[in-house]
Each structure stands twice: as structure tokens, then as C-alpha cells.
Amino acid sequence: VREDRPDEKRLVAYVVPADGQMDVEALREHAAGRLPDYMVPLVVPIEAMPLTVNGKLDRTALPAPDVAGLRGGRGPATPAEEVLCGLFAEVLGLEQVGAEASFFDLGGDSLLAMRLIARIRAVLETEISIGDLFGEPTVAGLARMIGGTGQVRRALTPVPRPEVLPLSYAQQRMWFLNRLEDAGEGAAYNLSLALRLSGDPDIAALEAAIGDIADRHESLRTVFPETDGVPRQHILDGPAGRPALLLAETTEQDLPETLASYAGRRFDLTADLPLRVHLLAVAPSEYVLLIVVHHIAVDGWSMGVLGRDLRVAYAARRDGRAPEWRPLPVQYADYALWQREVLGDLNDPESLVSGQLGYWRQALEGTPEEVALPADRPRPAVSSFRGANVPVEVDAETHARLVEVAQNGQSTMFMVAHAALAMLLARMGAGSDIPIGTVIAGRGDAALEDLAGFFVNTLVLRTDLSGDPSFEDVLARVRETDLAAYAHQDVPFERLVEDLNPARSLSRNPLFQVTLAVQNGGGSEQWDLAGLQVEPAQSASEDTARFDLSVTLVERRDERGTPAGLIGGILYAVDLFDEATAQALSRRLVRVLEQVASDPSVRLSTLSV
């Protein structure tokens, strides 16, 4: 194990060829056929093993491997390969990538794959699909493919604004759901973040910084009035678009109730700014900053963007100046207009939306409207959205075996978890046709990386468990389904529901009731403010269960990159499940993962739950 760069340990095998020559790649492939990928070393041929004066191996004299070999063999041989090597390194956070490096072997996953595709589209003006990347995951393979790719969609750029500015498709659904909440106090789509501040914040600077980030991101200062029932975006400028910092006092004892009260207040999107910020004085030099924003204005990625921007703006305002940051290439309104242009007209058979909707109609034909889950109570007429969490934890040994299963099946950890969850639900009586929902980032253009807004899209992954398949069979089916879904991810879920028109109910989500998310363990954006110690505070609100069951897993790795276990939880609808039932499901999911890790050939009928 070498550490030629700080905190970057690599496994290297030094080999002395018997006749002075050897095929390095053949030896590495031989090792790869017998070892998990993370244990396959870089092979370095040397003339002789260096020895000390005592005749022992002199490890300090072993030569450092060259970076090109470390990151995938030879360097780029063509201009296209040179650009792709740079894009691989950029997306993966590496200094250098060789032309024969596999994107997924270097740590790429489905989310990073979409970022790579967006960067390739922007830089090389070439369209590739996620299926193309799975089929040719190396720089060299993609470079060969690029010449035969199809038409590239128009880049996202600022455009003239029409008099009536439409909502994006995702915003339309959020707006409709907000109007359904009108008669009550529902706040199911509020996102809240509570931060404990130790020290004495500069309140004037903090309020100015909040106004700065609203100035920077139009989505934070947009209201959605309606005309004849049709909403539109109305972007506020000047003081009207800068949220006030709301000051209040509370005690440590009353803090949970205070946070829940403020976080649970609904927004009237027709008139209210979608962002509220409270500063609660808890004790001398102890405060809690509560940020509440409606989902129509942000997604999870956006919270990291806002964290970075607030840090920069607050530091600048403390110094008595405005923040100096590079202007954003586009705003959310540009995206909403671009989205409608790119998707095209459903009546145009050549449009993107027409072609992709055709796929979804076929893929989801006959999908069950409701999956039978082991609920403790009948489904209520209207969901309360009240939820609770139970933990899920998988040990490091099982995680390492699951990584190997994923690699052998040319799949990702998400696909492995998808197959395992589907098999568990089938064994619990959900049937052999199980749709599972998953959220994707939806930021398919590089111009959106630093923009706050609601870009996420939802995919429906239909899982076929007929015929008593083995786990390997299910994983192969899941891989095919998931890749096809990723390739047709541009259709907004709201548009899909409108087109398929399933039976509607206020008691359940249409098309699926179970969701899955698998994250690679990268830390969320660090929130910090100059001169203050900032730590996450307790949850500002009750868990909101928008689905019957939501399973989230996070991959952990140690400092060497070795699998260190999976952690996560199951968010369950309190309307349907008792805590004991959810805990049993968590234990059973872990049990299924352990079984398929040990024996991927295990069949559905013999899976122990």
C-alpha cells in the first residue's frame, strides 16, 4: 500500500518477470477475475526486488507508479481523448485520468454519470446516453463512439422573457399541491434546515446576505399568481424580493416546539416569497438559524448551493462590502422556457417528449395502481403525510461483497439495492410486478450546477419478479429497466402522470408508493459563517412521508476507499405502519442484502425473510 499523495493510498503489485518481459494488462485482468475490483492492484514490472544490506526487501526503494498508469493506462492519443480525460478527471475529482480508465472503476455512479454526460454535451457538443456510458465506460471507448452520436439539444442559455412566464413542469405540480393545502395548515413540501450558531452574529450583515442570495437566485424571489386558474412566474425585484430576517427569542426547552411551529407554517405561493429565515436567540451568544423554503424554489442540491453563497455573502457584508461572485449563466426562468422548447409538442411525433412518452406508455402499461404492502391499518381517504424513521445498517463485509456483486453484474450499488428491495417486497406479498420510484438530479446541463431551483425529476422503475428468478436474474432485469429509464428521464413525472392518467387518490402517490435512494457517501455542503461556530441543530419539523415507504442507503468508505458499510433508514407513513412493522422491514432488508451478497444465485422462493 503506497501513499504517494497525502491521504491517497493505492494498492500496488511489483512483479519481476522471469524472462524480462510480461503483459501487464493480462496479469491485471487475471487478478480482476479472482478479486473484488477494489483489491485489484496496479501492476508495476521491475527488473529486480530492491534489497537492504541484510538481504531483506527494501520497501522504500520500490519505485512510485506513474500517474498515467494509476489512472487508467496510456495517456490520450487524440484531441477527443484529451478532452474526455479532462472531463473524467473534473467530474470524478481526480488530478488525471488515463485513456483506458473505466469511469465506474474510478468511483463513478449514476449521478456522476449524468454530470459527465452534461459536461460532454456542453464541451464537445455531442449527445451520448447513460446506456452508451455503461457500454463504453472508458475514455478510449467513448472517443470511438462520439463520431456516430446523434443530434445535440440546444444549450441552455438566457432567452428573452415572454409577457406571461410559464412554470416548469415540476413547479406546476408543486403549485397545484400547494393550492390543495389551501384550506388547511399543510406544509408537506416545506424544506427546513436548522443551524445552531455559537457566537454573536452580525445581524445586519446576515440580513443583507440573505437578500444577496435572493438577488442572485430568482427562484427565491418568485411568486406564482394565477389568471383564470393558470399560474405564472412573477419575479420580484428590489426590496420586495429580499426576505426579511425574522427575529425571535425562545428557550432551550421550548426550542423544539418553536422550530416545528415556524417550519410547519405553509406558504401561499400566489403571494408569499418561497423563503423564510428566522434567527432565534436561545441564550447569550447562542442562536439557531432556521431556513424554511418551499420545494417549488429549491431541491436538495440547491441547499448546498445556498450554503456556499450565504457563506460568501455574509463574510463580504461583515467587511462592509457587497459579495463578489461570478454571475450565474442562467436563471430558473430560462430553464423553464428551455425545458418546454427542448421537450417540444406532444402532437409532434418527432419531438423529444413524444418519443419518450411512447417509451413510458409501453414500459408502464398494466402497472398496478397500488402495491400491496404489509400495512397495519387501512389506507385513509386523505394522507396526513406524517412519517417516522427507522435505521438501516449493513456491515462492511456485506458491503464489500455487494460491491463485488455489482461489478460482476456490470451494475451499480443502486441497482443491487433496487433488486434486493424488490425481492423483499415480493416475499412480503407485494406481488411480482413492483414499481419503485427514484429521484434523479435533473440538472442535465452544465449551466445549472450553481443555480438554486427545483430540477429533480422522478422515475418509475418497474420490477419484474415473475418465474421465481434468482437474484442474478433480477439484477439483470433491473439493470436493463434502470438504464432504459435513465435514457428517457427528460419527461417530467407530472407530465407522465397527466398522460398515463392513473386513478387519482389523495391517499397515495400515483404510479408507485415505494421509493429508493442510494448515495455514495459524499458529505453535504458545509454551512459555516465567518466568526461563528455552526453546527446542525435538531430537526425543525416532523418527518414528512410523501410515500408509503422511502428507503435511503448511504455507502461509507474508509480512508483507503474500502467499503465500510451501508447506513440509512426507512421513512414510513404513520397512517399505515406501526414502528415495530417498520423495524421488522429494516431487519429483513438487511437480511436479504446479506443473503444475496453471500450467494447471488439465491432464488426468490428460497430467500429467507
Short mmCIF file of C-alpha atoms in Angstrom, two decimals, residues 27-416:
data_model
loop_
_atom_site.label_atom_id
_atom_site.label_comp_id
_atom_site.label_asym_id
_atom_site.label_seq_id
_atom_site.Cartn_x
_atom_site.Cartn_y
_atom_site.Cartn_z
CA LEU A 27 -1.85 -10.07 -15.42
CA ARG A 28 -4.19 -7.38 -14.09
CA GLU A 29 -7.16 -8.97 -15.88
CA HIS A 30 -6.16 -12.32 -14.38
CA ALA A 31 -6.24 -10.75 -10.91
CA ALA A 32 -9.51 -8.98 -11.66
CA GLY A 33 -11.13 -12.32 -12.44
CA ARG A 34 -10.37 -13.56 -8.92
CA LEU A 35 -10.54 -10.46 -6.71
CA PRO A 36 -13.10 -7.74 -5.95
CA ASP A 37 -12.30 -4.69 -8.06
CA TYR A 38 -11.20 -2.61 -5.09
CA MET A 39 -8.50 -5.21 -4.34
CA VAL A 40 -7.11 -5.40 -7.88
CA PRO A 41 -3.66 -3.75 -7.68
CA LEU A 42 -1.85 -1.61 -10.15
CA VAL A 43 0.84 -3.90 -11.63
CA VAL A 44 4.35 -2.43 -11.89
CA PRO A 45 7.06 -4.59 -13.53
CA ILE A 46 10.61 -4.12 -12.16
CA GLU A 47 13.92 -5.74 -13.05
CA ALA A 48 14.66 -6.97 -9.51
CA MET A 49 13.38 -6.60 -5.98
CA PRO A 50 15.46 -3.98 -4.13
CA LEU A 51 17.18 -5.40 -1.05
CA THR A 52 18.73 -3.92 2.08
CA VAL A 53 22.29 -4.75 3.15
CA ASN A 54 20.77 -7.50 5.29
CA GLY A 55 19.16 -9.10 2.24
CA LYS A 56 15.60 -8.08 3.14
CA LEU A 57 13.11 -6.32 0.91
CA ASP A 58 13.78 -2.58 0.81
CA ARG A 59 10.23 -1.22 0.52
CA THR A 60 11.42 2.40 0.46
CA ALA A 61 13.31 1.72 -2.77
CA LEU A 62 10.28 0.44 -4.66
CA PRO A 63 9.52 2.95 -7.46
CA ALA A 64 6.39 5.09 -7.37
CA PRO A 65 3.90 4.16 -10.12
CA ASP A 66 3.36 6.69 -12.87
CA VAL A 67 0.12 8.65 -12.63
CA ALA A 68 -1.00 7.75 -16.15
CA GLY A 69 -0.87 4.07 -15.29
CA LEU A 70 -2.53 4.69 -11.95
CA ARG A 71 -5.50 6.39 -13.59
CA GLY A 72 -6.01 4.04 -16.47
CA GLY A 73 -3.03 3.15 -18.64
CA ARG A 74 -1.83 5.27 -21.52
CA GLY A 75 -2.40 8.97 -21.93
CA PRO A 76 -4.74 10.48 -24.56
CA ALA A 77 -3.84 9.81 -28.18
CA THR A 78 -6.37 12.06 -29.96
CA PRO A 79 -7.89 15.51 -29.31
CA ALA A 80 -11.21 13.88 -28.35
CA GLU A 81 -9.47 11.59 -25.85
CA GLU A 82 -7.59 14.56 -24.38
CA VAL A 83 -10.83 16.46 -23.76
CA LEU A 84 -12.56 13.38 -22.35
CA CYS A 85 -9.65 12.64 -19.99
CA GLY A 86 -10.04 16.14 -18.64
CA LEU A 87 -13.81 15.80 -18.22
CA PHE A 88 -13.48 12.42 -16.46
CA ALA A 89 -10.97 13.94 -14.03
CA GLU A 90 -13.14 17.02 -13.46
CA VAL A 91 -16.30 15.07 -12.64
CA LEU A 92 -14.54 12.44 -10.54
CA GLY A 93 -12.41 14.97 -8.66
CA LEU A 94 -9.11 13.43 -9.80
CA GLU A 95 -5.93 15.13 -10.96
CA GLN A 96 -5.51 12.95 -14.04
CA VAL A 97 -7.27 10.08 -15.82
CA GLY A 98 -5.78 7.77 -18.44
CA ALA A 99 -7.48 6.86 -21.69
CA GLU A 100 -8.21 3.27 -20.65
CA ALA A 101 -9.67 4.07 -17.22
CA SER A 102 -13.21 2.88 -16.53
CA PHE A 103 -15.44 5.66 -15.23
CA PHE A 104 -17.15 3.29 -12.80
CA ASP A 105 -13.93 1.65 -11.59
CA LEU A 106 -12.70 5.13 -10.62
CA GLY A 107 -15.73 5.72 -8.40
CA GLY A 108 -18.34 6.94 -10.86
CA ASP A 109 -22.01 6.28 -10.12
CA SER A 110 -25.31 7.08 -11.83
CA LEU A 111 -25.46 10.65 -10.50
CA LEU A 112 -21.89 11.43 -11.55
CA ALA A 113 -22.62 9.76 -14.89
CA MET A 114 -25.35 12.32 -15.58
CA ARG A 115 -22.95 15.14 -14.71
CA LEU A 116 -20.36 13.68 -17.09
CA ILE A 117 -22.93 13.42 -19.88
CA ALA A 118 -23.91 17.06 -19.31
CA ARG A 119 -20.27 18.16 -19.48
CA ILE A 120 -19.67 16.15 -22.67
CA ARG A 121 -22.74 17.74 -24.20
CA ALA A 122 -21.58 21.24 -23.28
CA VAL A 123 -17.91 20.90 -24.21
CA LEU A 124 -17.94 18.54 -27.20
CA GLU A 125 -21.47 19.40 -28.42
CA THR A 126 -22.16 15.68 -28.59
CA GLU A 127 -25.08 13.70 -27.24
CA ILE A 128 -24.46 10.38 -25.51
CA SER A 129 -26.84 8.39 -23.33
CA ILE A 130 -26.20 6.77 -19.98
CA GLY A 131 -26.54 3.43 -21.77
CA ASP A 132 -23.66 4.47 -24.04
CA LEU A 133 -21.55 5.24 -20.98
CA PHE A 134 -22.32 1.89 -19.35
CA GLY A 135 -21.47 0.15 -22.62
CA GLU A 136 -18.23 2.09 -23.16
CA PRO A 137 -17.11 3.39 -19.75
CA THR A 138 -13.54 4.28 -20.80
CA VAL A 139 -12.22 7.45 -22.41
CA ALA A 140 -10.99 5.45 -25.39
CA GLY A 141 -14.34 3.73 -25.87
CA LEU A 142 -16.33 6.95 -25.68
CA ALA A 143 -13.93 8.71 -28.05
CA ARG A 144 -14.54 5.99 -30.67
CA MET A 145 -18.29 6.34 -30.21
CA ILE A 146 -18.53 10.11 -30.40
CA GLY A 147 -18.32 10.32 -34.18
CA GLY A 148 -21.59 8.42 -34.56
CA THR A 149 -23.76 10.16 -31.97
CA GLY A 150 -26.97 11.90 -32.83
CA GLN A 151 -28.27 15.45 -32.75
CA VAL A 152 -27.43 17.60 -29.74
CA ARG A 153 -30.17 19.53 -27.96
CA ARG A 154 -29.91 23.31 -27.74
CA ALA A 155 -27.66 24.52 -24.95
CA LEU A 156 -29.35 26.24 -22.02
CA THR A 157 -28.76 29.99 -22.37
CA PRO A 158 -30.61 33.16 -21.33
CA VAL A 159 -33.55 33.94 -23.62
CA PRO A 160 -35.98 36.87 -23.95
CA ARG A 161 -38.76 36.61 -21.38
CA PRO A 162 -42.36 36.49 -22.65
CA GLU A 163 -45.01 38.68 -21.02
CA VAL A 164 -46.51 35.62 -19.29
CA LEU A 165 -43.75 33.48 -17.86
CA PRO A 166 -44.79 29.80 -17.51
CA LEU A 167 -43.85 27.50 -14.69
CA SER A 168 -41.63 24.49 -15.21
CA TYR A 169 -43.49 21.18 -15.17
CA ALA A 170 -42.19 20.36 -11.69
CA GLN A 171 -43.27 23.78 -10.41
CA GLN A 172 -46.75 23.24 -11.83
CA ARG A 173 -47.26 20.16 -9.66
CA MET A 174 -45.89 21.91 -6.57
CA TRP A 175 -48.23 24.85 -7.19
CA PHE A 176 -51.24 22.55 -7.59
CA LEU A 177 -50.41 20.68 -4.39
CA ASN A 178 -50.00 23.98 -2.56
CA ARG A 179 -53.50 25.03 -3.63
CA LEU A 180 -54.89 21.72 -2.34
CA GLU A 181 -53.39 22.62 1.06
CA ASP A 182 -55.18 25.98 0.97
CA ALA A 183 -57.94 25.05 3.39
CA GLY A 184 -55.59 23.56 5.99
CA GLU A 185 -52.24 24.09 7.59
CA GLY A 186 -50.38 21.53 5.49
CA ALA A 187 -46.70 22.12 4.81
CA ALA A 188 -45.72 18.77 3.29
CA TYR A 189 -43.44 20.43 0.73
CA ASN A 190 -41.58 22.79 3.06
CA LEU A 191 -37.85 22.12 3.30
CA SER A 192 -36.29 23.30 6.56
CA LEU A 193 -32.77 23.47 7.91
CA ALA A 194 -31.89 24.49 11.48
CA LEU A 195 -28.32 25.59 12.32
CA ARG A 196 -27.02 26.31 15.81
CA LEU A 197 -24.79 29.40 15.89
CA SER A 198 -22.35 29.87 18.77
CA GLY A 199 -21.04 33.41 18.99
CA ASP A 200 -22.52 36.82 18.27
CA PRO A 201 -23.76 37.10 14.66
CA ASP A 202 -23.72 40.42 12.85
CA ILE A 203 -27.49 40.62 12.38
CA ALA A 204 -27.40 43.44 9.83
CA ALA A 205 -24.79 41.57 7.77
CA LEU A 206 -26.79 38.35 7.98
CA GLU A 207 -29.99 40.00 6.77
CA ALA A 208 -28.10 41.71 3.94
CA ALA A 209 -26.51 38.37 2.95
CA ILE A 210 -29.92 36.68 2.81
CA GLY A 211 -31.07 39.46 0.50
CA ASP A 212 -27.94 38.95 -1.60
CA ILE A 213 -28.65 35.27 -2.23
CA ALA A 214 -32.25 36.13 -3.14
CA ASP A 215 -30.92 38.72 -5.59
CA ARG A 216 -28.60 36.07 -7.03
CA HIS A 217 -31.23 33.32 -7.41
CA GLU A 218 -34.51 34.44 -8.99
CA SER A 219 -36.30 31.29 -7.78
CA LEU A 220 -36.06 32.61 -4.19
CA ARG A 221 -37.95 35.81 -5.06
CA THR A 222 -40.62 34.41 -7.35
CA VAL A 223 -44.33 34.32 -6.54
CA PHE A 224 -46.94 32.44 -8.56
CA PRO A 225 -50.19 34.34 -9.08
CA GLU A 226 -52.88 32.86 -11.29
CA THR A 227 -55.07 34.13 -14.08
CA ASP A 228 -58.21 32.09 -14.82
CA GLY A 229 -56.71 29.20 -12.87
CA VAL A 230 -53.39 29.23 -14.78
CA PRO A 231 -50.31 30.12 -12.68
CA ARG A 232 -47.39 32.18 -13.92
CA GLN A 233 -43.99 33.16 -12.57
CA HIS A 234 -43.75 36.71 -11.24
CA ILE A 235 -40.18 37.61 -10.29
CA LEU A 236 -39.89 40.37 -7.68
CA ASP A 237 -37.05 42.90 -7.81
CA GLY A 238 -35.66 45.32 -5.28
CA PRO A 239 -36.71 45.36 -1.59
CA ALA A 240 -39.85 43.31 -2.30
CA GLY A 241 -37.67 40.37 -3.38
CA ARG A 242 -35.32 40.45 -0.36
CA PRO A 243 -36.69 38.33 2.54
CA ALA A 244 -36.58 39.87 5.99
CA LEU A 245 -34.61 38.19 8.77
CA LEU A 246 -37.29 37.31 11.33
CA LEU A 247 -36.01 37.70 14.90
CA ALA A 248 -37.45 35.92 17.93
CA GLU A 249 -36.47 34.67 21.37
CA THR A 250 -37.00 31.21 22.81
CA THR A 251 -35.57 28.87 25.44
CA GLU A 252 -33.74 25.60 25.11
CA GLN A 253 -36.80 23.84 26.49
CA ASP A 254 -39.20 25.49 24.05
CA LEU A 255 -36.86 25.28 21.04
CA PRO A 256 -38.27 22.06 19.51
CA GLU A 257 -41.84 23.39 19.62
CA THR A 258 -40.75 26.78 18.26
CA LEU A 259 -38.84 25.24 15.37
CA ALA A 260 -41.73 22.93 14.50
CA SER A 261 -44.18 25.82 14.57
CA TYR A 262 -42.14 28.03 12.25
CA ALA A 263 -41.15 25.18 9.91
CA GLY A 264 -44.75 23.97 9.69
CA ARG A 265 -46.27 27.25 8.50
CA ARG A 266 -47.49 26.88 4.94
CA PHE A 267 -46.63 29.24 2.11
CA ASP A 268 -49.28 30.87 -0.03
CA LEU A 269 -47.32 30.61 -3.26
CA THR A 270 -49.57 33.10 -5.04
CA ALA A 271 -48.34 35.90 -2.77
CA ASP A 272 -45.57 34.76 -0.38
CA LEU A 273 -41.86 34.65 -1.16
CA PRO A 274 -40.91 30.94 -1.00
CA LEU A 275 -38.11 31.63 1.52
CA ARG A 276 -38.37 32.47 5.22
CA VAL A 277 -35.38 32.86 7.55
CA HIS A 278 -35.68 33.03 11.35
CA LEU A 279 -32.95 33.86 13.85
CA LEU A 280 -33.88 32.54 17.29
CA ALA A 281 -31.99 33.80 20.36
CA VAL A 282 -31.76 30.84 22.75
CA ALA A 283 -29.19 32.09 25.30
CA PRO A 284 -26.37 34.63 25.42
CA SER A 285 -24.19 34.04 22.33
CA GLU A 286 -26.35 31.02 21.40
CA TYR A 287 -28.69 31.25 18.41
CA VAL A 288 -30.49 28.98 15.98
CA LEU A 289 -30.81 29.99 12.33
CA LEU A 290 -33.88 28.38 10.75
CA ILE A 291 -34.15 28.39 6.96
CA VAL A 292 -37.54 27.36 5.57
CA VAL A 293 -38.05 27.22 1.82
CA HIS A 294 -40.80 25.75 -0.32
CA HIS A 295 -39.90 22.90 -2.65
CA ILE A 296 -41.14 24.95 -5.63
CA ALA A 297 -37.98 27.09 -5.29
CA VAL A 298 -35.27 24.56 -4.40
CA ASP A 299 -34.25 20.91 -4.33
CA GLY A 300 -31.72 19.07 -2.17
CA TRP A 301 -28.78 20.07 -4.39
CA SER A 302 -29.85 23.71 -4.06
CA MET A 303 -29.35 23.68 -0.30
CA GLY A 304 -25.62 23.11 -0.85
CA VAL A 305 -25.58 25.97 -3.37
CA LEU A 306 -27.26 28.27 -0.87
CA GLY A 307 -24.81 27.22 1.85
CA ARG A 308 -21.84 28.27 -0.28
CA ASP A 309 -23.43 31.54 -1.36
CA LEU A 310 -24.56 32.54 2.14
CA ARG A 311 -21.04 31.95 3.46
CA VAL A 312 -19.54 34.23 0.79
CA ALA A 313 -22.20 36.93 1.16
CA TYR A 314 -22.06 37.04 4.98
CA ALA A 315 -18.27 37.32 5.01
CA ALA A 316 -18.46 40.18 2.49
CA ARG A 317 -21.18 42.05 4.38
CA ARG A 318 -19.24 41.78 7.67
CA ASP A 319 -16.41 43.54 5.83
CA GLY A 320 -18.79 46.28 4.68
CA ARG A 321 -18.95 45.33 1.02
CA ALA A 322 -21.21 43.53 -1.43
CA PRO A 323 -20.27 39.94 -2.33
CA GLU A 324 -18.12 39.50 -5.41
CA TRP A 325 -19.15 36.38 -7.26
CA ARG A 326 -19.23 35.34 -10.87
CA PRO A 327 -22.63 35.99 -12.47
CA LEU A 328 -24.78 32.89 -12.96
CA PRO A 329 -25.01 31.83 -16.63
CA VAL A 330 -28.80 31.36 -16.47
CA GLN A 331 -31.76 31.74 -14.11
CA TYR A 332 -34.60 29.34 -13.36
CA ALA A 333 -37.00 31.13 -15.70
CA ASP A 334 -34.56 30.46 -18.57
CA TYR A 335 -34.66 26.78 -17.62
CA ALA A 336 -38.48 26.69 -17.59
CA LEU A 337 -38.62 28.15 -21.10
CA TRP A 338 -35.77 25.90 -22.32
CA GLN A 339 -37.46 22.81 -20.88
CA ARG A 340 -40.62 23.43 -22.89
CA GLU A 341 -38.63 24.12 -26.04
CA VAL A 342 -36.43 21.02 -25.67
CA LEU A 343 -39.29 18.68 -24.86
CA GLY A 344 -41.35 20.03 -27.74
CA ASP A 345 -45.01 19.46 -28.55
CA LEU A 346 -46.73 16.18 -27.75
CA ASN A 347 -48.58 16.44 -31.06
CA ASP A 348 -45.26 16.45 -32.92
CA PRO A 349 -44.22 12.79 -33.40
CA GLU A 350 -40.60 13.93 -33.85
CA SER A 351 -40.46 15.78 -30.53
CA LEU A 352 -38.43 14.56 -27.57
CA VAL A 353 -41.45 14.39 -25.28
CA SER A 354 -43.47 12.42 -27.84
CA GLY A 355 -40.73 9.81 -28.28
CA GLN A 356 -40.02 9.44 -24.58
CA LEU A 357 -43.69 9.31 -23.62
CA GLY A 358 -44.07 6.49 -26.13
CA TYR A 359 -41.44 4.54 -24.22
CA TRP A 360 -43.12 5.16 -20.86
CA ARG A 361 -46.57 4.21 -22.12
CA GLN A 362 -45.20 0.84 -23.17
CA ALA A 363 -42.97 0.36 -20.13
CA LEU A 364 -45.72 1.12 -17.62
CA GLU A 365 -48.71 -0.43 -19.39
CA GLY A 366 -50.65 -2.52 -16.90
CA THR A 367 -48.62 -1.36 -13.88
CA PRO A 368 -50.55 -1.98 -10.65
CA GLU A 369 -52.09 1.21 -9.33
CA GLU A 370 -51.29 0.24 -5.76
CA VAL A 371 -48.72 -2.21 -4.41
CA ALA A 372 -49.88 -4.46 -1.57
CA LEU A 373 -47.66 -3.69 1.41
CA PRO A 374 -47.73 -5.29 4.89
CA ALA A 375 -49.61 -2.34 6.44
CA ASP A 376 -51.04 -2.35 9.95
CA ARG A 377 -54.06 -0.18 9.06
CA PRO A 378 -56.29 0.51 6.06
CA ARG A 379 -55.27 3.45 3.92
CA PRO A 380 -57.09 6.66 4.99
CA ALA A 381 -59.13 8.65 2.49
CA VAL A 382 -56.62 11.53 2.68
CA SER A 383 -52.97 11.13 3.65
CA SER A 384 -51.77 13.08 6.67
CA PHE A 385 -48.16 12.91 5.38
CA ARG A 386 -46.99 12.15 8.93
CA GLY A 387 -43.88 9.99 8.91
CA ALA A 388 -41.25 8.44 11.13
CA ASN A 389 -37.84 6.86 10.55
CA VAL A 390 -36.21 3.58 11.49
CA PRO A 391 -32.49 2.99 10.83
CA VAL A 392 -30.88 0.53 8.40
CA GLU A 393 -27.27 -0.59 8.80
CA VAL A 394 -25.26 -3.10 6.75
CA ASP A 395 -21.80 -4.21 7.89
CA ALA A 396 -18.57 -3.62 5.97
CA GLU A 397 -18.08 -7.26 4.96
CA THR A 398 -21.54 -7.47 3.38
CA HIS A 399 -20.97 -4.09 1.71
CA ALA A 400 -17.71 -5.32 0.15
CA ARG A 401 -19.46 -8.42 -1.19
CA LEU A 402 -22.30 -6.30 -2.59
CA VAL A 403 -19.73 -4.14 -4.40
CA GLU A 404 -18.35 -7.31 -5.97
CA VAL A 405 -21.85 -8.47 -6.93
CA ALA A 406 -22.49 -5.09 -8.58
CA GLN A 407 -19.24 -5.24 -10.52
CA ASN A 408 -19.82 -8.81 -11.67
CA GLY A 409 -23.27 -7.79 -12.88
CA GLN A 410 -21.96 -4.63 -14.61
CA SER A 411 -24.33 -2.64 -12.44
CA THR A 412 -24.28 -0.01 -9.71
CA MET A 413 -24.95 -0.22 -5.99
CA PHE A 414 -28.31 1.43 -6.64
CA MET A 415 -29.26 -1.41 -8.98
CA VAL A 416 -28.20 -4.01 -6.41
#
